[in-house]
Amino acid sequence: DVKVTQSSRYLVKRTGEKVFLECVQDMDHENMFWYRQDPGLGLRLIYFSYDVKMKEKGDIPEGYSVSREKKERFSLILESASTNQTSMYLCASSLIGRKGETQYFGPGTRLLVL
Amino acid sequence: AQSVTQPDIHITVSEGASLELRCNYSYGATPYLFWYVQSPGQGLQLLLKYFSGDTLVQGIKGFEAEFKRSQSSFNLRKPSVHWSDAAEYFCAVGVGGGATNKLIFGTGTLLAVQP
């Protein structure tokens, strides 16, 4: 079974703090993704990576950065957290290839910024 | 522009009743279509996907979906709903390819099941 794990299920941070969300997958997938999920907006892509040290902006990259130093690990960084970044963050991974590749999701991290 | 529309934000059905969740997509090429389910507090799980061939696709947990190109739709169905089906359901279309294959998601449909 594909397993995608996220470092925290719940996180509470203060405005201005630097926040790291970690994601690890164990299936040797090339692609990894970070989404945020908000009620009524569905899932919106923040960043994705198709190889180590490679990254591409998604639809809403502002206020976020990412790091992929190893193939299995993809980190989302909030350089200076703000209250409008309170959300559910989901990590996913997939094989590289056709646009029909299945993405496998982690359980999510619910972040509250006070 | 590529997009996915799920017109129903919230649906309530009785246990044992049939279910249909609607999904419409906008995509210029042959679509790759997905349905995911998210149980409360969990990540997303793939229910089924359509690539090509038979337009009626079978998935897990007794779900099926039908691709209708003429209507740009990919509706999800289940003949008899169980209480454990209460969850949020997301339709998605695959775009890009190679290094840039991505999914575009709809806004989701929240399913409640009445006893």
XYZ file of N, CA and C in Angstrom:
687
model
N 0.841 -1.203 0.000
C 0.000 0.000 0.000
C 0.873 1.248 0.000
N 0.439 2.220 -0.788
C 1.117 3.510 -0.783
C 0.857 4.188 0.551
N 1.904 4.735 1.100
C 1.692 5.452 2.340
C 2.291 6.849 2.226
N 1.448 7.845 2.519
C 1.875 9.229 2.585
C 1.603 9.706 3.998
N 2.641 10.148 4.664
C 2.471 10.601 6.043
C 2.809 12.077 6.151
N 2.133 12.722 7.063
C 2.366 14.131 7.334
C 2.751 14.276 8.796
N 3.674 15.175 9.070
C 4.334 15.210 10.378
C 3.381 15.517 11.520
N 2.346 16.309 11.268
C 1.422 16.673 12.340
C -0.007 16.581 11.834
N -0.924 16.190 12.677
C -2.337 16.236 12.312
C -2.934 17.606 12.651
N -2.470 18.176 13.772
C -2.956 19.482 14.208
C -1.764 20.329 14.618
N -1.868 21.612 14.266
C -0.766 22.522 14.568
C -1.355 23.882 14.903
N -0.851 24.493 15.978
C -1.272 25.844 16.338
C -0.032 26.718 16.369
N -0.059 27.796 15.614
C 1.086 28.699 15.532
C 0.623 30.141 15.704
N 1.570 30.996 15.977
C 1.266 32.409 16.137
C 1.625 33.164 14.853
N 0.944 34.259 14.638
C 1.219 35.125 13.489
C 2.693 35.507 13.486
N 3.312 35.399 12.306
C 4.710 35.772 12.158
C 5.687 34.626 12.344
N 5.223 33.507 12.887
C 6.114 32.360 13.073
C 6.441 31.709 11.737
N 7.589 31.064 11.684
C 7.948 30.254 10.530
C 7.430 28.842 10.789
N 6.726 28.296 9.811
C 6.059 27.007 10.004
C 6.546 26.024 8.946
N 6.850 24.825 9.392
C 7.277 23.753 8.492
C 6.255 22.624 8.550
N 5.752 22.251 7.392
C 4.896 21.072 7.282
C 5.654 20.035 6.467
N 5.765 18.843 7.051
C 6.568 17.810 6.402
C 5.680 16.707 5.851
N 6.110 16.172 4.723
C 5.377 15.087 4.077
C 6.384 14.046 3.590
N 6.078 12.786 3.856
C 6.954 11.697 3.436
C 6.122 10.629 2.749
N 6.628 10.135 1.603
C 5.957 9.034 0.905
C 6.946 7.895 0.737
N 6.392 6.674 0.727
C 7.264 5.500 0.735
C 7.172 4.683 -0.546
N 6.651 5.281 -1.628
C 6.467 4.506 -2.852
C 7.360 4.966 -3.982
N 8.395 5.713 -3.687
C 9.350 6.117 -4.716
C 8.683 6.939 -5.830
N 7.656 7.692 -5.470
C 6.966 8.525 -6.451
C 7.808 9.743 -6.803
N 7.769 10.098 -8.087
C 8.532 11.273 -8.522
C 7.813 12.569 -8.147
N 6.489 12.568 -8.308
C 5.719 13.798 -8.094
C 5.210 13.904 -6.666
N 5.298 15.103 -6.121
C 4.678 15.371 -4.827
C 3.994 16.730 -4.895
N 2.947 16.862 -4.102
C 2.060 18.026 -4.202
C 1.697 18.525 -2.805
N 1.488 19.821 -2.704
C 0.883 20.419 -1.519
C -0.368 21.180 -1.924
N -1.469 20.878 -1.227
C -2.748 21.551 -1.422
C -3.188 22.182 -0.109
N -4.015 23.206 -0.240
C -4.781 23.623 0.924
C -6.257 23.447 0.603
N -6.991 23.087 1.658
C -8.412 22.799 1.509
C -9.203 23.716 2.416
N -10.118 24.462 1.839
C -10.969 25.370 2.582
C -12.426 25.116 2.211
N -13.327 25.249 3.170
C -14.745 24.983 2.901
C -15.255 25.795 1.713
N -15.923 25.117 0.807
C -16.504 25.795 -0.354
C -15.535 26.079 -1.476
N -14.248 25.847 -1.234
C -13.241 26.120 -2.267
C -12.580 24.851 -2.778
N -12.834 23.742 -2.166
C -12.217 22.494 -2.596
C -10.728 22.485 -2.299
N -9.984 21.771 -3.118
C -8.532 21.683 -2.965
C -7.869 22.616 -3.975
N -6.946 23.400 -3.470
C -6.203 24.303 -4.352
C -4.724 23.980 -4.246
N -4.084 23.880 -5.395
C -2.683 23.479 -5.450
C -1.777 24.649 -5.096
N -0.880 24.404 -4.141
C 0.054 25.453 -3.712
C 1.359 25.336 -4.506
N 1.974 24.184 -4.423
C 3.217 23.884 -5.140
C 3.244 22.393 -5.463
N 4.007 22.049 -6.473
C 4.307 20.652 -6.691
C 5.762 20.493 -7.116
N 6.221 19.254 -7.019
C 7.614 18.949 -7.339
C 7.651 17.657 -8.129
N 8.436 17.627 -9.196
C 8.514 16.430 -10.015
C 9.870 15.739 -9.901
N 10.754 16.279 -9.074
C 12.057 15.657 -8.868
C 12.731 16.364 -7.694
N 13.775 15.757 -7.210
C 14.521 16.383 -6.122
C 15.005 17.770 -6.570
N 14.817 18.713 -5.697
C 15.214 20.111 -5.903
C 14.445 20.807 -7.024
N 13.463 20.151 -7.625
C 12.644 20.777 -8.667
C 11.277 21.117 -8.081
N 10.779 22.282 -8.434
C 9.475 22.692 -7.932
C 8.786 23.568 -8.971
N 7.483 23.565 -8.897
C 6.667 24.402 -9.770
C 5.568 25.045 -8.925
N 5.265 26.278 -9.212
C 4.169 26.949 -8.521
C 2.840 26.367 -8.980
N 1.935 26.279 -8.011
C 0.578 25.900 -8.337
C -0.285 27.139 -8.515
N -1.507 27.035 -8.064
C -2.459 28.127 -8.270
C -2.376 29.221 -7.200
N -1.913 28.851 -6.008
C -1.887 29.825 -4.915
C -0.568 29.768 -4.149
N 0.565 30.084 -4.769
C 1.860 29.936 -4.100
C 2.241 31.078 -3.158
N 1.497 32.176 -3.227
C 1.903 33.361 -2.458
C 1.901 33.061 -0.966
N 2.986 33.423 -0.310
C 3.103 33.221 1.132
C 3.680 31.874 1.525
N 3.979 31.043 0.518
C 4.498 29.704 0.768
C 5.794 29.469 -0.006
N 6.607 28.572 0.497
C 7.731 28.040 -0.267
C 7.811 26.545 0.016
N 8.620 25.843 -0.747
C 8.738 24.396 -0.581
C 10.193 23.990 -0.679
N 10.439 22.782 -0.199
C 11.786 22.232 -0.266
C 11.686 20.741 -0.531
N 12.510 20.263 -1.459
C 12.579 18.824 -1.712
C 14.045 18.440 -1.890
N 14.622 18.037 -0.781
C 16.034 17.653 -0.762
C 16.208 16.156 -1.000
N 15.204 15.381 -0.670
C 15.208 13.941 -0.903
C 13.931 13.560 -1.623
N 14.005 12.497 -2.395
C 12.864 12.110 -3.225
C 11.620 11.835 -2.399
N 11.773 11.258 -1.218
C 10.609 10.848 -0.453
C 10.014 11.949 0.416
N 10.665 13.087 0.499
C 10.237 14.113 1.453
C 9.996 15.447 0.750
N 8.861 16.063 1.076
C 8.481 17.352 0.471
C 7.948 18.238 1.581
N 8.596 19.363 1.786
C 8.248 20.247 2.888
C 7.565 21.506 2.378
N 6.578 21.916 3.100
C 5.899 23.197 2.833
C 6.291 24.159 3.940
N 6.690 25.365 3.542
C 7.187 26.343 4.502
C 6.333 27.610 4.421
N 5.862 28.030 5.580
C 5.207 29.322 5.691
C 6.224 30.239 6.357
N 6.795 31.145 5.588
C 7.912 31.952 6.090
C 7.483 32.836 7.267
N 6.296 33.377 7.182
C 5.768 34.224 8.250
C 4.257 34.002 8.281
N 3.844 33.118 9.159
C 2.448 32.679 9.135
C 1.487 33.842 9.381
N 0.388 33.793 8.678
C -0.662 34.798 8.875
C -1.984 34.081 9.110
N -2.932 34.810 9.695
C -4.206 34.188 10.058
C -4.954 33.656 8.835
N -4.747 34.255 7.669
C -5.445 33.758 6.485
C -4.826 32.478 5.927
N -3.797 31.983 6.596
C -3.227 30.686 6.232
C -3.754 29.561 7.129
N -4.664 29.905 8.003
C -5.373 28.881 8.764
C -6.173 28.030 7.790
N -5.890 26.736 7.787
C -6.493 25.879 6.780
C -6.107 24.432 7.042
N -6.660 23.548 6.198
C -6.251 22.151 6.160
C -5.257 22.023 5.021
N -4.102 21.402 5.300
C -3.075 21.221 4.281
C -2.926 19.734 3.981
N -3.008 19.425 2.709
C -2.929 18.039 2.259
C -1.730 17.855 1.344
N -0.999 16.785 1.598
C 0.123 16.404 0.755
C -0.300 15.198 -0.078
N 0.231 15.104 -1.285
C -0.065 13.957 -2.147
C 1.176 13.600 -2.951
N 1.188 12.364 -3.439
C 2.278 11.948 -4.315
C 1.723 11.101 -5.448
N 2.470 11.045 -6.543
C 2.064 10.208 -7.675
C 3.296 9.858 -8.489
N 3.125 8.858 -9.324
C 4.149 8.575 -10.316
C 4.165 9.692 -11.346
N 5.300 9.858 -11.973
C 5.377 10.785 -13.092
C 4.796 10.080 -14.297
N 4.280 10.820 -15.246
C 3.773 10.139 -16.441
C 2.567 10.817 -16.998
N 1.554 10.040 -17.284
C 0.385 10.598 -17.928
C -0.393 11.471 -16.959
N -1.254 12.279 -17.527
C -2.079 13.146 -16.691
C -3.095 12.353 -15.902
N -3.191 11.059 -16.170
C -4.140 10.258 -15.426
C -3.555 9.522 -14.250
N -2.375 9.896 -13.815
C -1.785 9.178 -12.685
C -2.558 9.480 -11.412
N -2.802 8.452 -10.646
C -3.512 8.622 -9.384
C -2.626 9.328 -8.380
N -3.214 10.265 -7.664
C -2.513 10.894 -6.554
C -2.956 10.230 -5.258
N -1.977 9.992 -4.391
C -2.227 9.377 -3.090
C -2.006 10.437 -2.019
N -2.980 10.530 -1.131
C -2.998 11.629 -0.173
C -2.613 11.195 1.231
N -1.978 12.123 1.948
C -1.776 11.968 3.369
C -3.038 12.352 4.129
N -3.015 12.194 5.466
C -4.201 12.454 6.280
C -4.498 13.927 6.485
N -3.545 14.792 6.151
C -3.780 16.218 6.298
C -3.236 16.787 7.605
N -2.908 18.060 7.571
C -2.518 18.823 8.758
C -3.454 20.004 8.882
N -4.142 20.061 10.021
C -5.030 21.208 10.245
C -4.235 22.261 10.999
N -3.994 23.390 10.343
C -3.184 24.465 10.901
C -4.066 25.618 11.354
N -3.846 26.049 12.574
C -4.521 27.227 13.110
C -3.458 28.269 13.406
N -3.604 29.455 12.798
C -2.674 30.553 13.044
C -3.406 31.618 13.866
N -2.860 31.865 15.043
C -3.525 32.829 15.950
C -2.888 34.207 15.870
N -10.501 27.433 -20.312
C -9.747 27.052 -19.112
C -10.293 25.741 -18.565
N -9.402 24.975 -17.979
C -9.822 23.696 -17.410
C -10.511 23.939 -16.076
N -11.598 23.251 -15.851
C -12.313 23.411 -14.582
C -13.206 22.211 -14.334
N -13.594 22.079 -13.069
C -14.527 21.032 -12.665
C -15.604 21.685 -11.818
N -16.847 21.363 -12.107
C -17.974 21.916 -11.366
C -18.764 20.808 -10.702
N -18.958 20.967 -9.411
C -19.855 20.077 -8.672
C -20.997 20.967 -8.183
N -22.133 20.894 -8.834
C -23.189 21.874 -8.561
C -23.865 21.715 -7.201
N -23.769 20.546 -6.603
C -24.421 20.301 -5.320
C -23.404 20.409 -4.201
N -23.601 21.400 -3.330
C -22.679 21.579 -2.216
C -22.950 20.543 -1.133
N -24.238 20.283 -0.923
C -24.637 19.417 0.181
C -25.833 18.573 -0.272
N -25.770 17.268 0.001
C -26.876 16.366 -0.339
C -27.165 15.485 0.857
N -28.450 15.274 1.124
C -28.861 14.347 2.184
C -29.716 13.250 1.570
N -29.361 12.012 1.855
C -30.152 10.868 1.386
C -30.428 9.948 2.563
N -31.446 9.153 2.415
C -31.765 8.163 3.441
C -30.953 6.901 3.198
N -30.629 6.231 4.283
C -29.888 4.983 4.155
C -30.711 3.998 3.331
N -30.043 3.359 2.369
C -30.712 2.421 1.478
C -31.197 3.041 0.186
N -31.270 4.362 0.138
C -31.698 5.045 -1.091
C -30.548 5.096 -2.080
N -30.893 5.379 -3.333
C -29.861 5.515 -4.364
C -29.258 6.915 -4.308
N -28.088 7.024 -4.907
C -27.340 8.273 -4.841
C -26.775 8.612 -6.216
N -26.839 9.883 -6.571
C -26.122 10.361 -7.738
C -25.506 11.713 -7.412
N -24.207 11.819 -7.563
C -23.493 13.078 -7.361
C -23.022 13.571 -8.725
N -23.277 14.846 -8.974
C -23.020 15.387 -10.296
C -21.632 16.011 -10.415
N -21.060 15.878 -11.597
C -19.766 16.473 -11.890
C -19.740 16.858 -13.364
N -19.389 18.099 -13.622
C -19.194 18.557 -14.998
C -17.781 19.106 -15.136
N -17.176 18.868 -16.257
C -15.804 19.307 -16.455
C -15.704 20.150 -17.716
N -14.646 20.927 -17.753
C -14.302 21.694 -18.949
C -12.841 21.402 -19.255
N -12.637 20.723 -20.392
C -11.266 20.349 -20.757
C -11.236 20.080 -22.236
N -10.245 20.616 -22.924
C -10.231 20.559 -24.374
C -9.899 19.209 -24.961
N -9.103 18.449 -24.279
C -8.651 17.160 -24.830
C -9.412 16.024 -24.163
N -8.980 14.809 -24.435
C -9.600 13.654 -23.791
C -9.368 13.736 -22.297
N -10.435 13.730 -21.523
C -10.246 13.919 -20.084
C -9.872 12.629 -19.363
N -9.073 12.773 -18.356
C -8.847 11.717 -17.382
C -9.592 12.177 -16.127
N -10.535 11.411 -15.668
C -11.460 11.851 -14.626
C -11.390 10.963 -13.399
N -11.565 11.584 -12.261
C -11.400 10.898 -10.982
C -12.544 11.278 -10.035
N -12.870 10.347 -9.150
C -13.670 10.641 -7.973
C -12.882 10.196 -6.737
N -12.780 11.143 -5.781
C -12.146 10.867 -4.508
C -13.183 11.053 -3.399
N -12.966 10.365 -2.270
C -13.814 10.530 -1.105
C -12.946 10.920 0.086
N -13.488 11.798 0.907
C -12.782 12.230 2.112
C -13.688 12.028 3.319
N -13.339 11.073 4.147
C -14.077 10.873 5.401
C -13.655 11.953 6.386
N -14.499 12.246 7.370
C -14.204 13.346 8.308
C -12.813 13.235 8.918
N -12.058 14.314 8.812
C -10.733 14.370 9.411
C -9.658 13.575 8.708
N -9.961 13.091 7.517
C -9.013 12.220 6.807
C -8.549 12.853 5.502
N -7.566 12.208 4.896
C -7.144 12.601 3.554
C -8.100 12.041 2.521
N -7.749 12.213 1.260
C -8.605 11.759 0.176
C -8.236 10.350 -0.256
N -9.268 9.582 -0.583
C -9.076 8.217 -1.074
C -9.700 8.108 -2.457
N -8.999 7.462 -3.380
C -9.525 7.296 -4.724
C -10.668 6.292 -4.736
N -11.806 6.699 -5.315
C -12.935 5.791 -5.499
C -12.863 5.093 -6.852
N -12.600 5.867 -7.894
C -12.529 5.318 -9.242
C -11.951 6.367 -10.174
N -11.568 5.897 -11.371
C -11.058 6.827 -12.371
C -11.382 6.331 -13.780
N -11.463 7.274 -14.693
C -11.752 6.978 -16.089
C -10.600 7.475 -16.957
N -10.111 6.568 -17.822
C -9.084 6.950 -18.785
C -9.643 6.896 -20.207
N -10.192 5.768 -20.546
C -10.693 5.556 -21.898
C -11.491 4.262 -21.884
N -12.079 3.935 -23.015
C -12.784 2.663 -23.119
C -14.190 2.747 -22.576
N -14.594 1.733 -21.848
C -15.953 1.644 -21.328
C -16.294 2.895 -20.530
N -17.403 3.502 -20.859
C -17.759 4.770 -20.214
C -18.358 4.573 -18.830
N -18.676 3.357 -18.467
C -19.175 3.069 -17.119
C -18.034 2.437 -16.341
N -17.643 3.119 -15.285
C -16.465 2.707 -14.523
C -16.892 2.234 -13.140
N -16.387 1.106 -12.739
C -16.677 0.576 -11.404
C -15.558 0.952 -10.447
N -15.943 1.262 -9.222
C -14.957 1.621 -8.228
C -15.096 0.811 -6.964
N -14.456 1.296 -5.925
C -14.529 0.619 -4.632
C -15.805 0.994 -3.907
N -16.145 0.236 -2.905
C -17.273 0.503 -2.014
C -18.605 0.516 -2.760
N -18.688 -0.136 -3.894
C -19.950 -0.234 -4.626
C -20.303 0.977 -5.472
N -19.373 1.900 -5.651
C -19.623 3.086 -6.464
C -19.324 2.824 -7.935
N -20.015 3.571 -8.782
C -19.734 3.567 -10.204
C -19.916 4.982 -10.744
N -19.336 5.243 -11.899
C -19.486 6.552 -12.523
C -19.590 6.368 -14.023
N -20.323 7.262 -14.646
C -20.513 7.186 -16.087
C -19.991 8.442 -16.757
N -19.134 8.244 -17.727
C -18.580 9.344 -18.505
C -19.488 9.592 -19.700
N -19.943 10.833 -19.821
C -20.758 11.219 -20.974
C -20.095 12.418 -21.652
N -19.428 12.138 -22.743
C -18.675 13.192 -23.426
C -19.600 14.295 -23.923
N -20.756 13.929 -24.427
C -21.671 14.930 -25.002
C -22.171 15.911 -23.959
N -22.198 15.474 -22.712
C -22.669 16.344 -21.625
C -21.521 16.848 -20.767
N -20.302 16.477 -21.099
C -19.122 16.845 -20.288
C -19.369 16.506 -18.819
N -19.874 15.313 -18.602
C -20.219 14.935 -17.226
C -19.564 13.626 -16.832
N -19.426 13.461 -15.543
C -18.856 12.232 -14.967
C -19.531 12.057 -13.611
N -20.781 11.635 -13.627
C -21.577 11.540 -12.398
C -21.305 10.252 -11.652
N -21.290 10.363 -10.346
C -21.022 9.229 -9.460
C -22.345 8.670 -8.944
N -22.444 7.347 -8.916
C -23.711 6.736 -8.483
C -23.442 5.580 -7.527
N -24.449 5.335 -6.704
C -24.450 4.143 -5.861
C -25.898 3.727 -5.684
N -26.218 2.454 -5.896
C -27.620 2.025 -5.855
C -28.246 2.046 -4.462
N -27.437 1.837 -3.424
C -27.987 1.774 -2.076
C -26.943 2.319 -1.104
N -27.248 3.445 -0.519
C -26.280 4.145 0.323
C -26.259 3.571 1.739
N -25.074 3.491 2.296
C -24.879 3.024 3.666
C -24.484 4.210 4.540
N -24.753 4.119 5.833
C -24.433 5.237 6.720
C -22.948 5.608 6.646
N -22.099 4.597 6.379
C -20.657 4.853 6.334
C -20.235 5.632 5.085
N -21.163 5.851 4.162
C -20.843 6.639 2.973
C -20.878 8.140 3.229
N -21.334 8.531 4.403
C -21.343 9.959 4.734
C -19.918 10.490 4.711
N -19.675 11.467 3.841
C -18.316 11.962 3.605
C -18.408 13.114 2.612
N -17.260 13.646 2.252
C -17.222 14.646 1.195
C -16.613 14.009 -0.052
N -17.200 14.302 -1.194
C -16.810 13.681 -2.447
C -16.291 14.745 -3.411
N -15.152 14.428 -4.005
C -14.513 15.360 -4.916
C -14.334 14.725 -6.284
N -14.711 15.472 -7.292
C -14.459 15.099 -8.682
C -13.218 15.867 -9.147
N -12.419 15.252 -10.019
C -11.205 15.912 -10.494
C -10.919 15.510 -11.933
N -10.223 16.400 -12.634
C -9.774 16.110 -13.997
C -8.256 16.187 -14.027
N -7.621 15.244 -14.689
C -6.169 15.241 -14.824
C -5.743 16.109 -15.995
N -4.736 16.932 -15.755
C -4.228 17.821 -16.807
C -2.715 17.704 -16.870
N -2.161 18.266 -17.919
C -0.713 18.248 -18.063
C -0.245 16.900 -18.561
N 0.863 16.472 -18.085
C 1.424 15.197 -18.499
C 2.911 15.203 -18.212
N 3.489 14.042 -18.135
C 4.902 13.958 -17.843
C 5.214 14.541 -16.489
N 6.152 15.446 -16.455
C 6.565 16.020 -15.176
C 5.521 16.938 -14.571
N 4.571 17.347 -15.352
C 3.637 18.369 -14.849
C 2.210 17.852 -14.773
N 2.036 16.554 -14.621
C 0.658 16.080 -14.508
C 0.069 16.503 -13.171
N -1.107 17.092 -13.234
C -1.766 17.634 -12.056
C -3.233 17.258 -12.095
N -3.895 17.491 -10.982
C -5.339 17.329 -10.902
C -5.978 18.672 -10.600
N -7.108 18.911 -11.266
C -7.934 20.064 -10.927
C -9.193 19.524 -10.262
N -9.466 20.013 -9.058
C -10.572 19.482 -8.264
C -11.791 20.388 -8.328
N -12.956 19.768 -8.203
C -14.167 20.520 -7.938
C -14.215 20.937 -6.476
N -15.258 21.667 -6.120
C -15.354 22.198 -4.760
C -15.946 21.212 -3.774
N -16.343 20.059 -4.260
C -16.794 19.005 -3.362
C -18.288 18.999 -3.121
N -18.805 17.812 -2.796
C -20.201 17.628 -2.384
C -20.199 16.883 -1.069
N -20.818 17.484 -0.069
C -20.892 16.865 1.255
C -22.150 16.013 1.342
N -21.962 14.739 1.593
C -23.077 13.791 1.656
C -23.416 13.463 3.105
N -24.663 13.674 3.452
C -25.181 13.247 4.753
C -26.144 12.092 4.524
N -26.124 11.107 5.425
C -26.982 9.934 5.296
C -27.895 9.867 6.516
N -29.194 9.900 6.251
C -30.185 9.805 7.333
C -30.517 8.351 7.615
N -30.698 8.020 8.889
C -31.054 6.627 9.209
C -32.461 6.268 8.724
